[in-house]
Structure formats: structure tokens, C-alpha cells
Amino acid sequence: MTVHALHTPSNTDLIQQTKIHLAAALRLAVHDGFDEGIDNHFTVSVPGQEDQYMVLPFGLHWSEACVSNLMVFNEAGETLEGDGVVELSARSIHAPLHRITGAKVVLHTHQPWALALNMLKDNRLLAATQTAAFFHERIAYDDTYTGLAASLNEGERLASLLQNKSVMFLKNHGVITVGDTVAQAYRLLYKLEKACKTQVLAMSTGRPINILEEHVIDNVRTPSKDDRHSRSERERLYFEAMMRVLDRVNPGYAD
């Protein structure tokens, strides 16, 4: 069994660890059914560098992601490390989001249950489950689909909508999560899909949905003083567990 600890002592090790986590997240997206083959993008800022972002080269299937085939690009679209050319929408959406919001990690998918909700005129995620309650007031909504992202202006527009939120719903398009670590952003993506799935299933019954009261939502979102596992610790434990799953079902991402 391979264990990849999240704590690292040097920037060189941190870069290597970040690459491992990015490659693992891409493979996990396939495992979880979030991928669209070679489309959509996960990007991570290179630790200690400005305007340098890791991404899987366009044309590789997400299940093929590994440390050795990741590339680094900048907002100008130049390849700074590795092979390949950054895909236009990755440059147009991700680079400005990193630059303007300060997000270290930007994950964008067309995952099915979240997209199903985003196909609706009223696509708001309802705080009707414990999982959904964690997203209360953390989601920004882009209600105007403008077509394929072809310029940095689109990423800048999305950044102005996202502001300090950690999730963005793109109507008729997909979702984005951002975070300080791959573990944090991917866990958001995973939990979001679960929340969207349960809402769409509940809506399919045609019966009224019971929304949690505000004080209950606050209770869910407020850490207990007796909780011995912080939110960051939960993110770490979750991602380490999922990497162990990958080590069993699709090893090789750390190569």
C-alpha cells in the first residue's frame, strides 16, 4: 500500500507532491464519473511561482495522468515545462481565475448531476440535506452561458462573479471549484456532485422539498469545539484515502 503524506519540508518536495495530487485528482475524476474524456481541465499554481500553472496536456485521457506527463503553462499560453500546448479554454478560464482570485487550485468539470441541475432555469442548490448545507452561501452563479471560452476576458468575467466563493455554477455548462489545495478543491467537487444528485432525485418525485431552517444550516456549518478533526484534516484524510483507492484500481499516477 502506498501512502502519500501531505506534509513536505521543501519547495522542491512541495512541487513534486502537488504534481502527484493533481495527477491523482484527474484519475479520481474518471473513477467518480466526472470526466469528459480529454476535455475540461484541472489546474494548479506551481508552488512558489507566479503565472505558472500545472495542467494535463490536451489530448491525454484523464485516466493517463501522471507526474511525468504534466505540463506547465503561463497566461500568455507559453509552455514552460513538459510537452504539449495549453488548450484555449484552459488558458482563457483558468489563468485569469488563478490570477484574480488568488486560488491555488481551479477544477472545472461537466460532471453529470451538477450539470443536470445547471440545465434548469432555477438551478440553485437547495440547503435541504446536511451535505448541501455546507455549500450555503459558498456558491457563485453564472446565469449567462456565452459559448466556448476563447479569450482571457471570459476568465476575467467569471472571476468577477466568483469573488470569494469556493464554487461556481455555470448555467448550461458545468461547475468550478477552487481551493488552496488539491485535496480541498477536489473534496468540494465530490461533495457537490452528491448534493446535486440528491436534489435532482428529490425534484424528480414532484413532491415539495423540505429546506433546512437557517439556524440548522448555521449549526451544520459551525465546527463543534469538541470536534477533534479540523476541516483541513478532513480534507487531507479524504484525499489520502482516495489515493489509496487509486493505488488499488489505477496505480501509476505518481510516476
PDB file of C-alpha atoms in Angstrom:
ATOM      1  CA  MET A   1       0.000   0.000   0.000  1.00  0.00           C
ATOM      2  CA  THR A   2       1.371   3.403  -0.983  1.00  0.00           C
ATOM      3  CA  VAL A   3       0.841   6.345   1.378  1.00  0.00           C
ATOM      4  CA  HIS A   4       1.449   9.887   0.119  1.00  0.00           C
ATOM      5  CA  ALA A   5       1.626  12.247   3.097  1.00  0.00           C
ATOM      6  CA  LEU A   6       0.523  15.834   2.585  1.00  0.00           C
ATOM      7  CA  HIS A   7       3.277  17.458   4.696  1.00  0.00           C
ATOM      8  CA  THR A   8       6.532  18.288   2.883  1.00  0.00           C
ATOM      9  CA  PRO A   9       9.639  20.112   4.125  1.00  0.00           C
ATOM     10  CA  SER A  10      10.911  21.890   0.992  1.00  0.00           C
ATOM     11  CA  ASN A  11       9.546  23.750  -2.011  1.00  0.00           C
ATOM     12  CA  THR A  12      11.030  21.161  -4.356  1.00  0.00           C
ATOM     13  CA  ASP A  13       9.208  18.419  -2.492  1.00  0.00           C
ATOM     14  CA  LEU A  14       6.051  20.553  -2.428  1.00  0.00           C
ATOM     15  CA  ILE A  15       6.122  20.902  -6.222  1.00  0.00           C
ATOM     16  CA  GLN A  16       6.533  17.152  -6.613  1.00  0.00           C
ATOM     17  CA  GLN A  17       3.750  16.476  -4.124  1.00  0.00           C
ATOM     18  CA  THR A  18       1.459  18.938  -5.868  1.00  0.00           C
ATOM     19  CA  LYS A  19       2.047  17.160  -9.164  1.00  0.00           C
ATOM     20  CA  ILE A  20       1.192  13.828  -7.528  1.00  0.00           C
ATOM     21  CA  HIS A  21      -2.033  15.252  -6.133  1.00  0.00           C
ATOM     22  CA  LEU A  22      -3.027  16.839  -9.441  1.00  0.00           C
ATOM     23  CA  ALA A  23      -2.438  13.598 -11.336  1.00  0.00           C
ATOM     24  CA  ALA A  24      -4.356  11.692  -8.663  1.00  0.00           C
ATOM     25  CA  ALA A  25      -7.280  14.126  -8.828  1.00  0.00           C
ATOM     26  CA  LEU A  26      -7.546  13.711 -12.594  1.00  0.00           C
ATOM     27  CA  ARG A  27      -7.652   9.945 -12.263  1.00  0.00           C
ATOM     28  CA  LEU A  28     -10.120  10.197  -9.394  1.00  0.00           C
ATOM     29  CA  ALA A  29     -12.411  12.252 -11.617  1.00  0.00           C
ATOM     30  CA  VAL A  30     -12.558   9.303 -14.005  1.00  0.00           C
ATOM     31  CA  HIS A  31     -13.177   6.928 -11.096  1.00  0.00           C
ATOM     32  CA  ASP A  32     -16.021   9.175  -9.870  1.00  0.00           C
ATOM     33  CA  GLY A  33     -17.537   9.724 -13.331  1.00  0.00           C
ATOM     34  CA  PHE A  34     -16.742  13.442 -13.510  1.00  0.00           C
ATOM     35  CA  ASP A  35     -14.594  13.394 -16.652  1.00  0.00           C
ATOM     36  CA  GLU A  36     -15.370  14.080 -20.301  1.00  0.00           C
ATOM     37  CA  GLY A  37     -12.513  12.127 -21.836  1.00  0.00           C
ATOM     38  CA  ILE A  38      -9.837  14.649 -22.761  1.00  0.00           C
ATOM     39  CA  ASP A  39     -11.980  17.762 -22.194  1.00  0.00           C
ATOM     40  CA  ASN A  40     -12.353  20.067 -19.178  1.00  0.00           C
ATOM     41  CA  HIS A  41      -9.353  20.984 -17.051  1.00  0.00           C
ATOM     42  CA  PHE A  42      -7.794  20.846 -13.590  1.00  0.00           C
ATOM     43  CA  THR A  43      -5.054  23.418 -12.968  1.00  0.00           C
ATOM     44  CA  VAL A  44      -2.780  24.133 -10.019  1.00  0.00           C
ATOM     45  CA  SER A  45      -0.422  27.040  -9.439  1.00  0.00           C
ATOM     46  CA  VAL A  46       3.212  25.985  -9.285  1.00  0.00           C
ATOM     47  CA  PRO A  47       4.243  26.474  -5.631  1.00  0.00           C
ATOM     48  CA  GLY A  48       6.499  29.483  -5.186  1.00  0.00           C
ATOM     49  CA  GLN A  49       5.943  30.789  -8.729  1.00  0.00           C
ATOM     50  CA  GLU A  50       3.714  33.457 -10.267  1.00  0.00           C
ATOM     51  CA  ASP A  51       1.858  32.933 -13.550  1.00  0.00           C
ATOM     52  CA  GLN A  52       2.845  29.269 -13.778  1.00  0.00           C
ATOM     53  CA  TYR A  53       0.145  26.617 -13.810  1.00  0.00           C
ATOM     54  CA  MET A  54       0.240  22.828 -13.975  1.00  0.00           C
ATOM     55  CA  VAL A  55      -2.182  21.073 -16.315  1.00  0.00           C
ATOM     56  CA  LEU A  56      -2.556  17.772 -18.148  1.00  0.00           C
ATOM     57  CA  PRO A  57      -1.620  18.269 -21.825  1.00  0.00           C
ATOM     58  CA  PHE A  58      -4.662  18.332 -24.083  1.00  0.00           C
ATOM     59  CA  GLY A  59      -5.171  15.031 -25.850  1.00  0.00           C
ATOM     60  CA  LEU A  60      -4.337  12.774 -22.913  1.00  0.00           C
ATOM     61  CA  HIS A  61      -7.195  10.942 -21.220  1.00  0.00           C
ATOM     62  CA  TRP A  62      -7.564  11.867 -17.573  1.00  0.00           C
ATOM     63  CA  SER A  63      -7.002   8.225 -16.594  1.00  0.00           C
ATOM     64  CA  GLU A  64      -3.497   8.538 -18.081  1.00  0.00           C
ATOM     65  CA  ALA A  65      -2.455  11.465 -15.870  1.00  0.00           C
ATOM     66  CA  CYS A  66       0.841  11.050 -14.045  1.00  0.00           C
ATOM     67  CA  VAL A  67       3.581  13.297 -12.715  1.00  0.00           C
ATOM     68  CA  SER A  68       5.833  12.807 -15.731  1.00  0.00           C
ATOM     69  CA  ASN A  69       3.283  13.899 -18.341  1.00  0.00           C
ATOM     70  CA  LEU A  70       2.013  17.076 -16.674  1.00  0.00           C
ATOM     71  CA  MET A  71       2.990  20.377 -18.287  1.00  0.00           C
ATOM     72  CA  VAL A  72       3.329  23.951 -17.007  1.00  0.00           C
ATOM     73  CA  PHE A  73       1.974  26.976 -18.868  1.00  0.00           C
ATOM     74  CA  ASN A  74       1.518  30.697 -18.279  1.00  0.00           C
ATOM     75  CA  GLU A  75      -1.284  33.142 -19.072  1.00  0.00           C
ATOM     76  CA  ALA A  76       0.348  34.007 -22.381  1.00  0.00           C
ATOM     77  CA  GLY A  77      -0.174  30.381 -23.399  1.00  0.00           C
ATOM     78  CA  GLU A  78       3.525  29.502 -23.404  1.00  0.00           C
ATOM     79  CA  THR A  79       4.647  26.014 -22.426  1.00  0.00           C
ATOM     80  CA  LEU A  80       7.219  26.436 -19.655  1.00  0.00           C
ATOM     81  CA  GLU A  81       7.716  22.783 -18.773  1.00  0.00           C
ATOM     82  CA  GLY A  82       6.781  19.478 -20.361  1.00  0.00           C
ATOM     83  CA  ASP A  83       5.289  18.699 -23.746  1.00  0.00           C
ATOM     84  CA  GLY A  84       2.155  19.992 -25.413  1.00  0.00           C
ATOM     85  CA  VAL A  85       0.283  23.250 -25.904  1.00  0.00           C
ATOM     86  CA  VAL A  86      -2.274  24.506 -23.399  1.00  0.00           C
ATOM     87  CA  GLU A  87      -5.838  24.174 -24.707  1.00  0.00           C
ATOM     88  CA  LEU A  88      -7.558  27.506 -25.365  1.00  0.00           C
ATOM     89  CA  SER A  89     -10.363  27.211 -22.805  1.00  0.00           C
ATOM     90  CA  ALA A  90      -7.899  26.164 -20.080  1.00  0.00           C
ATOM     91  CA  ARG A  91      -5.864  29.291 -20.713  1.00  0.00           C
ATOM     92  CA  SER A  92      -8.950  31.511 -21.086  1.00  0.00           C
ATOM     93  CA  ILE A  93     -10.796  30.342 -17.964  1.00  0.00           C
ATOM     94  CA  HIS A  94      -8.167  29.075 -15.559  1.00  0.00           C
ATOM     95  CA  ALA A  95      -5.296  31.547 -15.814  1.00  0.00           C
ATOM     96  CA  PRO A  96      -7.434  34.642 -15.007  1.00  0.00           C
ATOM     97  CA  LEU A  97      -9.226  32.782 -12.192  1.00  0.00           C
ATOM     98  CA  HIS A  98      -5.881  31.964 -10.591  1.00  0.00           C
ATOM     99  CA  ARG A  99      -4.538  35.478 -11.098  1.00  0.00           C
ATOM    100  CA  ILE A 100      -7.568  37.464  -9.958  1.00  0.00           C
ATOM    101  CA  THR A 101      -8.967  35.298  -7.141  1.00  0.00           C
ATOM    102  CA  GLY A 102      -5.652  34.021  -5.828  1.00  0.00           C
ATOM    103  CA  ALA A 103      -6.914  30.431  -5.962  1.00  0.00           C
ATOM    104  CA  LYS A 104      -4.110  27.877  -5.940  1.00  0.00           C
ATOM    105  CA  VAL A 105      -6.337  25.166  -7.460  1.00  0.00           C
ATOM    106  CA  VAL A 106      -9.070  25.522 -10.109  1.00  0.00           C
ATOM    107  CA  LEU A 107     -11.110  22.458 -11.079  1.00  0.00           C
ATOM    108  CA  HIS A 108     -13.651  22.593 -13.904  1.00  0.00           C
ATOM    109  CA  THR A 109     -15.904  19.728 -14.989  1.00  0.00           C
ATOM    110  CA  HIS A 110     -19.163  18.934 -16.732  1.00  0.00           C
ATOM    111  CA  GLN A 111     -19.996  16.266 -14.140  1.00  0.00           C
ATOM    112  CA  PRO A 112     -23.490  14.878 -14.811  1.00  0.00           C
ATOM    113  CA  TRP A 113     -25.588  15.574 -11.720  1.00  0.00           C
ATOM    114  CA  ALA A 114     -24.265  19.098 -11.229  1.00  0.00           C
ATOM    115  CA  LEU A 115     -24.763  19.779 -14.928  1.00  0.00           C
ATOM    116  CA  ALA A 116     -28.291  18.358 -14.786  1.00  0.00           C
ATOM    117  CA  LEU A 117     -29.133  20.899 -12.104  1.00  0.00           C
ATOM    118  CA  ASN A 118     -27.466  23.646 -14.136  1.00  0.00           C
ATOM    119  CA  MET A 119     -29.705  22.871 -17.111  1.00  0.00           C
ATOM    120  CA  LEU A 120     -32.716  24.118 -15.138  1.00  0.00           C
ATOM    121  CA  LYS A 121     -33.934  27.702 -15.217  1.00  0.00           C
ATOM    122  CA  ASP A 122     -33.851  27.649 -11.416  1.00  0.00           C
ATOM    123  CA  ASN A 123     -30.520  25.937 -10.826  1.00  0.00           C
ATOM    124  CA  ARG A 124     -29.921  26.950  -7.215  1.00  0.00           C
ATOM    125  CA  LEU A 125     -28.606  24.289  -4.868  1.00  0.00           C
ATOM    126  CA  LEU A 126     -31.080  23.980  -2.014  1.00  0.00           C
ATOM    127  CA  ALA A 127     -29.954  23.571   1.586  1.00  0.00           C
ATOM    128  CA  ALA A 128     -32.163  20.532   2.007  1.00  0.00           C
ATOM    129  CA  THR A 129     -29.553  17.981   3.106  1.00  0.00           C
ATOM    130  CA  GLN A 130     -26.654  18.039   5.514  1.00  0.00           C
ATOM    131  CA  THR A 131     -24.218  17.855   2.584  1.00  0.00           C
ATOM    132  CA  ALA A 132     -25.920  20.691   0.705  1.00  0.00           C
ATOM    133  CA  ALA A 133     -25.961  22.849   3.848  1.00  0.00           C
ATOM    134  CA  PHE A 134     -22.164  23.034   3.754  1.00  0.00           C
ATOM    135  CA  PHE A 135     -22.436  24.860   0.403  1.00  0.00           C
ATOM    136  CA  HIS A 136     -24.822  27.511   1.711  1.00  0.00           C
ATOM    137  CA  GLU A 137     -23.527  30.973   0.665  1.00  0.00           C
ATOM    138  CA  ARG A 138     -20.403  29.394  -0.864  1.00  0.00           C
ATOM    139  CA  ILE A 139     -21.701  29.190  -4.451  1.00  0.00           C
ATOM    140  CA  ALA A 140     -21.482  31.898  -7.120  1.00  0.00           C
ATOM    141  CA  TYR A 141     -23.845  31.620 -10.079  1.00  0.00           C
ATOM    142  CA  ASP A 142     -23.082  32.480 -13.684  1.00  0.00           C
ATOM    143  CA  ASP A 143     -26.525  32.637 -15.256  1.00  0.00           C
ATOM    144  CA  THR A 144     -25.394  33.622 -18.746  1.00  0.00           C
ATOM    145  CA  TYR A 145     -23.760  30.983 -20.904  1.00  0.00           C
ATOM    146  CA  THR A 146     -21.729  32.794 -23.549  1.00  0.00           C
ATOM    147  CA  GLY A 147     -20.411  29.857 -25.579  1.00  0.00           C
ATOM    148  CA  LEU A 148     -16.921  28.369 -25.767  1.00  0.00           C
ATOM    149  CA  ALA A 149     -14.298  30.289 -23.814  1.00  0.00           C
ATOM    150  CA  ALA A 150     -11.952  31.801 -26.388  1.00  0.00           C
ATOM    151  CA  SER A 151     -10.309  34.758 -24.636  1.00  0.00           C
ATOM    152  CA  LEU A 152      -8.960  35.838 -21.263  1.00  0.00           C
ATOM    153  CA  ASN A 153     -11.972  38.136 -20.981  1.00  0.00           C
ATOM    154  CA  GLU A 154     -14.138  35.111 -20.191  1.00  0.00           C
ATOM    155  CA  GLY A 155     -11.961  34.051 -17.285  1.00  0.00           C
ATOM    156  CA  GLU A 156     -11.883  37.607 -16.003  1.00  0.00           C
ATOM    157  CA  ARG A 157     -15.687  37.767 -16.218  1.00  0.00           C
ATOM    158  CA  LEU A 158     -16.011  34.546 -14.248  1.00  0.00           C
ATOM    159  CA  ALA A 159     -13.503  35.755 -11.657  1.00  0.00           C
ATOM    160  CA  SER A 160     -15.586  38.888 -11.094  1.00  0.00           C
ATOM    161  CA  LEU A 161     -18.564  36.642 -10.327  1.00  0.00           C
ATOM    162  CA  LEU A 162     -16.697  34.127  -8.183  1.00  0.00           C
ATOM    163  CA  GLN A 163     -15.045  36.691  -5.896  1.00  0.00           C
ATOM    164  CA  ASN A 164     -14.506  34.972  -2.504  1.00  0.00           C
ATOM    165  CA  LYS A 165     -16.768  31.972  -3.130  1.00  0.00           C
ATOM    166  CA  SER A 166     -15.327  28.479  -3.493  1.00  0.00           C
ATOM    167  CA  VAL A 167     -17.833  27.068  -6.013  1.00  0.00           C
ATOM    168  CA  MET A 168     -19.309  28.410  -9.236  1.00  0.00           C
ATOM    169  CA  PHE A 169     -22.340  27.094 -11.092  1.00  0.00           C
ATOM    170  CA  LEU A 170     -22.113  27.731 -14.829  1.00  0.00           C
ATOM    171  CA  LYS A 171     -25.647  27.534 -16.214  1.00  0.00           C
ATOM    172  CA  ASN A 172     -25.940  25.206 -19.236  1.00  0.00           C
ATOM    173  CA  HIS A 173     -22.241  24.455 -18.870  1.00  0.00           C
ATOM    174  CA  GLY A 174     -20.783  22.899 -15.715  1.00  0.00           C
ATOM    175  CA  VAL A 175     -19.158  23.717 -12.389  1.00  0.00           C
ATOM    176  CA  ILE A 176     -15.909  25.108 -10.982  1.00  0.00           C
ATOM    177  CA  THR A 177     -14.402  24.609  -7.554  1.00  0.00           C
ATOM    178  CA  VAL A 178     -11.365  26.439  -6.216  1.00  0.00           C
ATOM    179  CA  GLY A 179      -9.185  25.953  -3.182  1.00  0.00           C
ATOM    180  CA  ASP A 180      -5.800  26.254  -1.550  1.00  0.00           C
ATOM    181  CA  THR A 181      -5.002  22.570  -2.034  1.00  0.00           C
ATOM    182  CA  VAL A 182      -5.972  19.844  -4.472  1.00  0.00           C
ATOM    183  CA  ALA A 183      -7.486  17.892  -1.577  1.00  0.00           C
ATOM    184  CA  GLN A 184      -9.703  20.824  -0.610  1.00  0.00           C
ATOM    185  CA  ALA A 185     -10.918  21.627  -4.119  1.00  0.00           C
ATOM    186  CA  TYR A 186     -11.494  18.001  -5.104  1.00  0.00           C
ATOM    187  CA  ARG A 187     -13.424  17.175  -1.946  1.00  0.00           C
ATOM    188  CA  LEU A 188     -15.676  20.148  -2.741  1.00  0.00           C
ATOM    189  CA  LEU A 189     -16.221  18.774  -6.240  1.00  0.00           C
ATOM    190  CA  TYR A 190     -17.073  15.324  -4.867  1.00  0.00           C
ATOM    191  CA  LYS A 191     -19.455  16.590  -2.181  1.00  0.00           C
ATOM    192  CA  LEU A 192     -21.067  18.960  -4.677  1.00  0.00           C
ATOM    193  CA  GLU A 193     -21.915  16.125  -7.050  1.00  0.00           C
ATOM    194  CA  LYS A 194     -23.532  14.196  -4.187  1.00  0.00           C
ATOM    195  CA  ALA A 195     -25.605  17.222  -3.176  1.00  0.00           C
ATOM    196  CA  CYS A 196     -26.718  17.890  -6.749  1.00  0.00           C
ATOM    197  CA  LYS A 197     -27.606  14.243  -7.318  1.00  0.00           C
ATOM    198  CA  THR A 198     -29.818  14.018  -4.255  1.00  0.00           C
ATOM    199  CA  GLN A 199     -31.558  17.285  -5.150  1.00  0.00           C
ATOM    200  CA  VAL A 200     -32.283  16.214  -8.734  1.00  0.00           C
ATOM    201  CA  LEU A 201     -33.572  12.863  -7.477  1.00  0.00           C
ATOM    202  CA  ALA A 202     -35.797  14.571  -4.917  1.00  0.00           C
ATOM    203  CA  MET A 203     -37.090  17.029  -7.543  1.00  0.00           C
ATOM    204  CA  SER A 204     -37.961  14.104  -9.831  1.00  0.00           C
ATOM    205  CA  THR A 205     -40.606  12.954  -7.346  1.00  0.00           C
ATOM    206  CA  GLY A 206     -42.591  16.125  -7.938  1.00  0.00           C
ATOM    207  CA  ARG A 207     -43.192  16.446  -4.208  1.00  0.00           C
ATOM    208  CA  PRO A 208     -42.305  19.512  -2.070  1.00  0.00           C
ATOM    209  CA  ILE A 209     -38.712  19.713  -0.837  1.00  0.00           C
ATOM    210  CA  ASN A 210     -38.113  20.500   2.804  1.00  0.00           C
ATOM    211  CA  ILE A 211     -35.496  23.266   3.112  1.00  0.00           C
ATOM    212  CA  LEU A 212     -33.487  23.352   6.309  1.00  0.00           C
ATOM    213  CA  GLU A 213     -34.090  26.327   8.576  1.00  0.00           C
ATOM    214  CA  GLU A 214     -31.368  28.949   8.779  1.00  0.00           C
ATOM    215  CA  HIS A 215     -30.374  28.113  12.348  1.00  0.00           C
ATOM    216  CA  VAL A 216     -29.961  24.453  11.396  1.00  0.00           C
ATOM    217  CA  ILE A 217     -27.774  25.409   8.422  1.00  0.00           C
ATOM    218  CA  ASP A 218     -25.645  27.552  10.734  1.00  0.00           C
ATOM    219  CA  ASN A 219     -25.339  24.655  13.145  1.00  0.00           C
ATOM    220  CA  VAL A 220     -24.164  22.329  10.370  1.00  0.00           C
ATOM    221  CA  ARG A 221     -21.584  24.821   9.109  1.00  0.00           C
ATOM    222  CA  THR A 222     -20.190  25.758  12.539  1.00  0.00           C
ATOM    223  CA  PRO A 223     -17.426  23.420  13.759  1.00  0.00           C
ATOM    224  CA  SER A 224     -18.020  21.946  17.186  1.00  0.00           C
ATOM    225  CA  LYS A 225     -15.487  22.826  19.861  1.00  0.00           C
ATOM    226  CA  ASP A 226     -15.368  19.103  20.667  1.00  0.00           C
ATOM    227  CA  ASP A 227     -14.585  18.069  17.091  1.00  0.00           C
ATOM    228  CA  ARG A 228     -11.046  16.673  17.045  1.00  0.00           C
ATOM    229  CA  HIS A 229     -10.856  16.747  13.236  1.00  0.00           C
ATOM    230  CA  SER A 230     -10.494  20.174  11.639  1.00  0.00           C
ATOM    231  CA  ARG A 231     -11.846  20.848   8.165  1.00  0.00           C
ATOM    232  CA  SER A 232      -8.336  20.760   6.694  1.00  0.00           C
ATOM    233  CA  GLU A 233      -7.672  17.466   8.464  1.00  0.00           C
ATOM    234  CA  ARG A 234     -10.863  16.007   6.997  1.00  0.00           C
ATOM    235  CA  GLU A 235      -9.779  17.153   3.528  1.00  0.00           C
ATOM    236  CA  ARG A 236      -6.380  15.552   3.998  1.00  0.00           C
ATOM    237  CA  LEU A 237      -7.770  12.272   5.301  1.00  0.00           C
ATOM    238  CA  TYR A 238     -10.336  12.101   2.499  1.00  0.00           C
ATOM    239  CA  PHE A 239      -7.801  12.663  -0.250  1.00  0.00           C
ATOM    240  CA  GLU A 240      -5.253  10.271   1.218  1.00  0.00           C
ATOM    241  CA  ALA A 241      -7.986   7.604   1.410  1.00  0.00           C
ATOM    242  CA  MET A 242      -8.924   8.190  -2.218  1.00  0.00           C
ATOM    243  CA  MET A 243      -5.294   7.953  -3.305  1.00  0.00           C
ATOM    244  CA  ARG A 244      -5.163   4.561  -1.602  1.00  0.00           C
ATOM    245  CA  VAL A 245      -8.186   3.568  -3.687  1.00  0.00           C
ATOM    246  CA  LEU A 246      -6.293   4.663  -6.805  1.00  0.00           C
ATOM    247  CA  ASP A 247      -3.275   2.662  -5.709  1.00  0.00           C
ATOM    248  CA  ARG A 248      -5.527  -0.388  -5.921  1.00  0.00           C
ATOM    249  CA  VAL A 249      -7.588   0.338  -9.029  1.00  0.00           C
ATOM    250  CA  ASN A 250      -5.464   2.649 -11.215  1.00  0.00           C
ATOM    251  CA  PRO A 251      -1.875   2.904  -9.908  1.00  0.00           C
ATOM    252  CA  GLY A 252       0.872   4.856 -11.612  1.00  0.00           C
ATOM    253  CA  TYR A 253      -0.226   8.481 -11.160  1.00  0.00           C
ATOM    254  CA  ALA A 254       2.907   9.262  -9.122  1.00  0.00           C
ATOM    255  CA  ASP A 255       5.258   8.043 -11.876  1.00  0.00           C
TER     256      ASP A 255
END
